[in-house]
mmCIF file of C-alpha atoms in Angstrom:
data_model
loop_
_atom_site.group_PDB
_atom_site.id
_atom_site.type_symbol
_atom_site.label_atom_id
_atom_site.label_comp_id
_atom_site.label_asym_id
_atom_site.label_seq_id
_atom_site.Cartn_x
_atom_site.Cartn_y
_atom_site.Cartn_z
ATOM 1 C CA UNK A 27 -0.442 -15.299 -8.530
ATOM 2 C CA UNK A 28 0.704 -16.117 -12.062
ATOM 3 C CA UNK A 29 4.365 -15.626 -11.148
ATOM 4 C CA UNK A 30 4.007 -17.766 -8.040
ATOM 5 C CA UNK A 31 2.390 -20.571 -10.024
ATOM 6 C CA UNK A 32 5.258 -20.602 -12.538
ATOM 7 C CA UNK A 33 8.196 -19.993 -10.204
ATOM 8 C CA UNK A 34 8.207 -21.302 -6.619
ATOM 9 C CA UNK A 35 9.090 -18.156 -4.672
ATOM 10 C CA UNK A 36 10.088 -18.391 -1.048
ATOM 11 C CA UNK A 37 10.193 -15.234 1.043
ATOM 12 C CA UNK A 38 13.998 -15.077 0.896
ATOM 13 C CA UNK A 39 14.113 -15.610 -2.878
ATOM 14 C CA UNK A 40 11.464 -12.975 -3.476
ATOM 15 C CA UNK A 41 13.311 -10.464 -1.269
ATOM 16 C CA UNK A 42 16.631 -11.155 -2.994
ATOM 17 C CA UNK A 43 15.055 -10.834 -6.445
ATOM 18 C CA UNK A 44 13.339 -7.574 -5.490
ATOM 19 C CA UNK A 45 16.579 -6.065 -4.163
ATOM 20 C CA UNK A 46 18.553 -7.181 -7.224
ATOM 21 C CA UNK A 47 15.979 -5.786 -9.656
ATOM 22 C CA UNK A 48 15.748 -2.450 -7.831
ATOM 23 C CA UNK A 49 19.518 -1.954 -7.588
ATOM 24 C CA UNK A 50 20.206 -2.951 -11.206
ATOM 25 C CA UNK A 51 17.406 -0.727 -12.465
ATOM 26 C CA UNK A 52 18.711 2.215 -10.406
ATOM 27 C CA UNK A 53 22.224 1.692 -11.780
ATOM 28 C CA UNK A 54 20.858 1.688 -15.335
ATOM 29 C CA UNK A 55 18.891 4.877 -14.644
ATOM 30 C CA UNK A 56 22.022 6.662 -13.422
ATOM 31 C CA UNK A 57 24.580 5.188 -15.825
ATOM 32 C CA UNK A 58 22.582 5.741 -19.013
ATOM 33 C CA UNK A 59 20.258 8.392 -20.415
ATOM 34 C CA UNK A 60 17.172 6.390 -19.412
ATOM 35 C CA UNK A 61 16.316 8.698 -16.510
ATOM 36 C CA UNK A 62 16.413 11.776 -18.737
ATOM 37 C CA UNK A 63 14.341 9.963 -21.355
ATOM 38 C CA UNK A 64 11.627 9.079 -18.842
ATOM 39 C CA UNK A 65 11.495 12.539 -17.273
ATOM 40 C CA UNK A 66 12.134 14.875 -20.200
ATOM 41 C CA UNK A 67 11.724 13.225 -23.605
ATOM 42 C CA UNK A 68 8.929 14.510 -25.891
ATOM 43 C CA UNK A 69 6.011 12.152 -26.428
ATOM 44 C CA UNK A 70 6.309 11.418 -30.141
ATOM 45 C CA UNK A 71 5.575 7.691 -30.438
ATOM 46 C CA UNK A 72 3.976 4.795 -28.561
ATOM 47 C CA UNK A 73 7.016 4.107 -26.374
ATOM 48 C CA UNK A 74 7.691 7.720 -25.410
ATOM 49 C CA UNK A 75 4.011 8.320 -24.721
ATOM 50 C CA UNK A 76 3.924 5.426 -22.250
ATOM 51 C CA UNK A 77 7.503 5.417 -21.013
ATOM 52 C CA UNK A 78 6.679 5.699 -17.288
ATOM 53 C CA UNK A 79 4.444 2.635 -17.429
ATOM 54 C CA UNK A 80 6.775 0.600 -19.612
ATOM 55 C CA UNK A 81 9.986 1.117 -17.646
ATOM 56 C CA UNK A 82 8.173 1.417 -14.337
ATOM 57 C CA UNK A 83 7.223 -2.255 -14.678
ATOM 58 C CA UNK A 84 10.677 -3.098 -13.332
ATOM 59 C CA UNK A 85 10.148 -1.147 -10.133
ATOM 60 C CA UNK A 86 6.593 -2.363 -9.670
ATOM 61 C CA UNK A 87 7.741 -5.946 -10.199
ATOM 62 C CA UNK A 88 10.264 -5.373 -7.421
ATOM 63 C CA UNK A 89 7.462 -4.039 -5.229
ATOM 64 C CA UNK A 90 5.358 -7.109 -6.010
ATOM 65 C CA UNK A 91 8.209 -9.421 -5.048
ATOM 66 C CA UNK A 92 8.824 -7.398 -1.888
ATOM 67 C CA UNK A 93 5.164 -7.745 -0.953
ATOM 68 C CA UNK A 94 5.380 -11.476 -1.592
ATOM 69 C CA UNK A 95 8.371 -11.739 0.725
ATOM 70 C CA UNK A 96 6.715 -9.640 3.418
ATOM 71 C CA UNK A 97 3.493 -11.646 3.177
ATOM 72 C CA UNK A 98 5.436 -14.879 3.538
ATOM 73 C CA UNK A 99 6.928 -13.604 6.784
ATOM 74 C CA UNK A 100 3.729 -12.120 8.204
ATOM 75 C CA UNK A 101 1.295 -14.882 7.253
ATOM 76 C CA UNK A 102 2.910 -18.318 7.653
ATOM 77 C CA UNK A 103 0.817 -21.497 7.258
ATOM 78 C CA UNK A 104 0.958 -22.316 10.974
ATOM 79 C CA UNK A 105 -0.821 -20.174 13.605
ATOM 80 C CA UNK A 106 1.235 -17.827 15.740
ATOM 81 C CA UNK A 107 1.285 -17.356 19.487
ATOM 82 C CA UNK A 108 0.975 -13.929 21.099
ATOM 83 C CA UNK A 109 4.713 -13.936 21.752
ATOM 84 C CA UNK A 110 5.483 -14.625 18.094
ATOM 85 C CA UNK A 111 3.203 -11.771 17.012
ATOM 86 C CA UNK A 112 5.142 -9.539 19.387
ATOM 87 C CA UNK A 113 8.334 -10.584 17.631
ATOM 88 C CA UNK A 114 6.702 -9.800 14.281
ATOM 89 C CA UNK A 115 5.795 -6.315 15.546
ATOM 90 C CA UNK A 116 9.394 -5.718 16.617
ATOM 91 C CA UNK A 117 10.641 -6.976 13.231
ATOM 92 C CA UNK A 118 8.242 -4.648 11.409
ATOM 93 C CA UNK A 119 9.370 -1.703 13.522
ATOM 94 C CA UNK A 120 13.048 -2.484 12.926
ATOM 95 C CA UNK A 121 12.522 -3.068 9.212
ATOM 96 C CA UNK A 122 10.493 0.096 8.721
ATOM 97 C CA UNK A 123 13.014 2.157 10.676
ATOM 98 C CA UNK A 124 15.915 0.781 8.628
ATOM 99 C CA UNK A 125 14.108 1.509 5.363
ATOM 100 C CA UNK A 126 13.235 5.080 6.403
ATOM 101 C CA UNK A 127 16.911 5.667 7.194
ATOM 102 C CA UNK A 128 17.930 4.161 3.834
ATOM 103 C CA UNK A 129 15.509 6.469 2.010
ATOM 104 C CA UNK A 130 16.894 9.487 3.870
ATOM 105 C CA UNK A 131 20.479 8.490 3.027
ATOM 106 C CA UNK A 132 19.670 7.976 -0.662
ATOM 107 C CA UNK A 133 17.890 11.322 -0.849
ATOM 108 C CA UNK A 134 20.853 13.050 0.786
ATOM 109 C CA UNK A 135 22.937 11.661 -2.084
ATOM 110 C CA UNK A 136 20.610 13.119 -4.703
ATOM 111 C CA UNK A 137 18.516 10.011 -5.328
ATOM 112 C CA UNK A 138 15.043 11.409 -4.733
ATOM 113 C CA UNK A 139 11.851 9.383 -4.510
ATOM 114 C CA UNK A 140 10.172 9.430 -7.935
ATOM 115 C CA UNK A 141 6.870 7.785 -8.809
ATOM 116 C CA UNK A 142 7.514 8.426 -12.500
ATOM 117 C CA UNK A 143 10.820 6.570 -12.395
ATOM 118 C CA UNK A 144 9.730 3.937 -9.850
ATOM 119 C CA UNK A 145 13.367 4.009 -8.800
ATOM 120 C CA UNK A 146 15.127 2.406 -5.841
ATOM 121 C CA UNK A 147 14.221 5.200 -3.372
ATOM 122 C CA UNK A 148 10.574 4.912 -4.436
ATOM 123 C CA UNK A 149 10.564 1.146 -3.858
ATOM 124 C CA UNK A 150 12.193 1.538 -0.437
ATOM 125 C CA UNK A 151 9.833 4.392 0.484
ATOM 126 C CA UNK A 152 6.806 2.255 -0.415
ATOM 127 C CA UNK A 153 8.102 -0.614 1.671
ATOM 128 C CA UNK A 154 8.862 1.639 4.638
ATOM 129 C CA UNK A 155 5.447 3.289 4.438
ATOM 130 C CA UNK A 156 3.522 0.027 4.133
ATOM 131 C CA UNK A 157 5.491 -1.690 6.883
ATOM 132 C CA UNK A 158 4.750 1.270 9.148
ATOM 133 C CA UNK A 159 1.034 1.029 8.354
ATOM 134 C CA UNK A 160 1.060 -2.747 8.931
ATOM 135 C CA UNK A 161 2.744 -2.184 12.289
ATOM 136 C CA UNK A 162 0.017 0.299 13.261
ATOM 137 C CA UNK A 163 -2.681 -2.180 12.212
ATOM 138 C CA UNK A 164 -1.003 -4.970 14.169
ATOM 139 C CA UNK A 165 -0.792 -2.842 17.314
ATOM 140 C CA UNK A 166 -4.415 -1.711 16.918
ATOM 141 C CA UNK A 167 -5.541 -5.305 16.489
ATOM 142 C CA UNK A 168 -3.508 -6.483 19.494
ATOM 143 C CA UNK A 169 -4.715 -3.831 21.938
ATOM 144 C CA UNK A 170 -8.242 -5.309 22.480
ATOM 145 C CA UNK A 171 -6.642 -8.630 23.471
ATOM 146 C CA UNK A 172 -4.864 -7.014 26.422
ATOM 147 C CA UNK A 173 -7.237 -4.250 27.562
ATOM 148 C CA UNK A 174 -9.727 -5.327 30.228
ATOM 149 C CA UNK A 175 -13.435 -5.097 29.404
ATOM 150 C CA UNK A 176 -15.838 -3.292 31.793
ATOM 151 C CA UNK A 177 -17.413 -6.570 32.937
ATOM 152 C CA UNK A 178 -14.913 -9.373 32.563
ATOM 153 C CA UNK A 179 -12.253 -10.673 30.239
ATOM 154 C CA UNK A 180 -10.732 -8.487 27.534
ATOM 155 C CA UNK A 181 -12.272 -6.209 24.944
ATOM 156 C CA UNK A 182 -11.655 -8.868 22.299
ATOM 157 C CA UNK A 183 -13.473 -11.598 24.251
ATOM 158 C CA UNK A 184 -16.329 -9.223 25.047
ATOM 159 C CA UNK A 185 -16.660 -8.344 21.381
ATOM 160 C CA UNK A 186 -16.795 -12.020 20.420
ATOM 161 C CA UNK A 187 -19.375 -12.786 23.110
ATOM 162 C CA UNK A 188 -21.861 -10.314 21.630
ATOM 163 C CA UNK A 189 -21.233 -11.506 18.112
ATOM 164 C CA UNK A 190 -19.473 -8.337 17.034
ATOM 165 C CA UNK A 191 -16.682 -8.274 14.520
ATOM 166 C CA UNK A 192 -13.697 -6.031 14.166
ATOM 167 C CA UNK A 193 -13.909 -5.922 10.403
ATOM 168 C CA UNK A 194 -17.284 -4.267 9.779
ATOM 169 C CA UNK A 195 -15.776 -1.698 7.415
ATOM 170 C CA UNK A 196 -14.174 -4.500 5.381
ATOM 171 C CA UNK A 197 -17.486 -6.353 5.221
ATOM 172 C CA UNK A 198 -19.275 -3.143 4.229
ATOM 173 C CA UNK A 199 -16.829 -2.421 1.413
ATOM 174 C CA UNK A 200 -16.896 -6.015 0.179
ATOM 175 C CA UNK A 201 -20.691 -5.913 0.022
ATOM 176 C CA UNK A 202 -20.809 -3.102 -2.570
ATOM 177 C CA UNK A 203 -17.355 -3.012 -4.101
ATOM 178 C CA UNK A 204 -18.323 -1.916 -7.617
ATOM 179 C CA UNK A 205 -20.654 0.841 -6.414
ATOM 180 C CA UNK A 206 -18.071 2.177 -3.956
ATOM 181 C CA UNK A 207 -15.395 2.011 -6.644
ATOM 182 C CA UNK A 208 -17.545 4.194 -8.915
ATOM 183 C CA UNK A 209 -18.338 6.615 -6.082
ATOM 184 C CA UNK A 210 -14.633 6.820 -5.200
ATOM 185 C CA UNK A 211 -13.668 7.612 -8.790
ATOM 186 C CA UNK A 212 -16.357 10.268 -9.157
ATOM 187 C CA UNK A 213 -15.363 11.752 -5.808
ATOM 188 C CA UNK A 214 -11.728 11.927 -6.916
ATOM 189 C CA UNK A 215 -12.775 13.856 -10.014
ATOM 190 C CA UNK A 216 -14.938 16.176 -7.931
ATOM 191 C CA UNK A 217 -12.061 16.920 -5.557
ATOM 192 C CA UNK A 218 -9.739 17.693 -8.475
ATOM 193 C CA UNK A 219 -12.322 20.079 -9.942
ATOM 194 C CA UNK A 220 -13.052 21.888 -6.691
ATOM 195 C CA UNK A 221 -9.569 22.131 -5.159
ATOM 196 C CA UNK A 222 -6.145 23.181 -6.534
ATOM 197 C CA UNK A 223 -4.636 19.860 -5.470
ATOM 198 C CA UNK A 224 -1.161 20.565 -6.893
ATOM 199 C CA UNK A 225 -0.849 23.680 -4.724
ATOM 200 C CA UNK A 226 -2.403 22.263 -1.557
ATOM 201 C CA UNK A 227 -0.409 22.360 1.662
ATOM 202 C CA UNK A 228 0.324 19.237 3.687
ATOM 203 C CA UNK A 229 -2.449 20.120 6.156
ATOM 204 C CA UNK A 230 -4.986 20.708 3.373
ATOM 205 C CA UNK A 231 -4.019 17.452 1.681
ATOM 206 C CA UNK A 232 -4.341 15.494 4.929
ATOM 207 C CA UNK A 233 -7.755 16.958 5.749
ATOM 208 C CA UNK A 234 -8.997 16.335 2.203
ATOM 209 C CA UNK A 235 -7.862 12.706 2.141
ATOM 210 C CA UNK A 236 -9.205 12.081 5.651
ATOM 211 C CA UNK A 237 -12.594 13.541 4.735
ATOM 212 C CA UNK A 238 -12.594 11.543 1.491
ATOM 213 C CA UNK A 239 -11.916 8.279 3.328
ATOM 214 C CA UNK A 240 -14.427 9.052 6.073
ATOM 215 C CA UNK A 241 -17.152 9.860 3.530
ATOM 216 C CA UNK A 242 -16.613 6.634 1.572
ATOM 217 C CA UNK A 243 -16.512 4.571 4.779
ATOM 218 C CA UNK A 244 -19.727 6.201 5.975
ATOM 219 C CA UNK A 245 -21.516 5.428 2.707
ATOM 220 C CA UNK A 246 -20.317 1.821 2.845
ATOM 221 C CA UNK A 247 -21.355 1.395 6.490
ATOM 222 C CA UNK A 248 -24.800 2.945 6.019
ATOM 223 C CA UNK A 249 -25.559 0.610 3.113
ATOM 224 C CA UNK A 250 -24.237 -2.366 5.069
ATOM 225 C CA UNK A 251 -26.172 -1.622 8.268
ATOM 226 C CA UNK A 252 -29.386 -1.146 6.289
ATOM 227 C CA UNK A 253 -28.816 -4.412 4.429
ATOM 228 C CA UNK A 254 -28.635 -2.738 1.001
ATOM 229 C CA UNK A 255 -26.680 -4.536 -1.714
ATOM 230 C CA UNK A 256 -26.309 -2.581 -4.948
ATOM 231 C CA UNK A 257 -25.653 -5.241 -7.534
ATOM 232 C CA UNK A 258 -27.757 -7.346 -9.873
ATOM 233 C CA UNK A 259 -25.707 -10.562 -10.170
#
């Protein structure tokens, strides 16, 4: 990244910088009228019309640095043994659990998660959510290496022996990224036109998002299996 090329960021430095930025920004939000300005001020000029994006850069920069720190821990230059990956899974579980507790404590004190503010609870919530998802992916990826195949070996070795890959969806999306991006955007607009998304229940929202993701994945996989590439360059 541009930041990484200018400033040599280790995982510990990135984590410390992210925490410092998030805490200082949260203190400023609470100690000044900045929070009220972002949430309630009329949009009368360029700054007020774009205040969420302008001031949210602080929180998103903290998220970027947090991701840099997490990536440095998860993806070191040297290969990892199965035991080390187990330790990583435990670290992810402990980290995610700690962050979920921190978010709950902050919210009990009146500091609610706000995407408009990109405040400290929002940063911690994003980290907790993404670490939880990464843990699920890690477990799902590890399972085939330990489950016995019907014939011999493990599911992972059997998959390799027949030339299969575990990342077909990724390959399918990468094959037609621009087309799928356009379809995804049009589909988002269609959903917003057909459904009262702001009044949807949790169950309705989950079903809608699941169907949305399944439909896009199906389109990507069908094009990939049929060898269709929709681009001209």
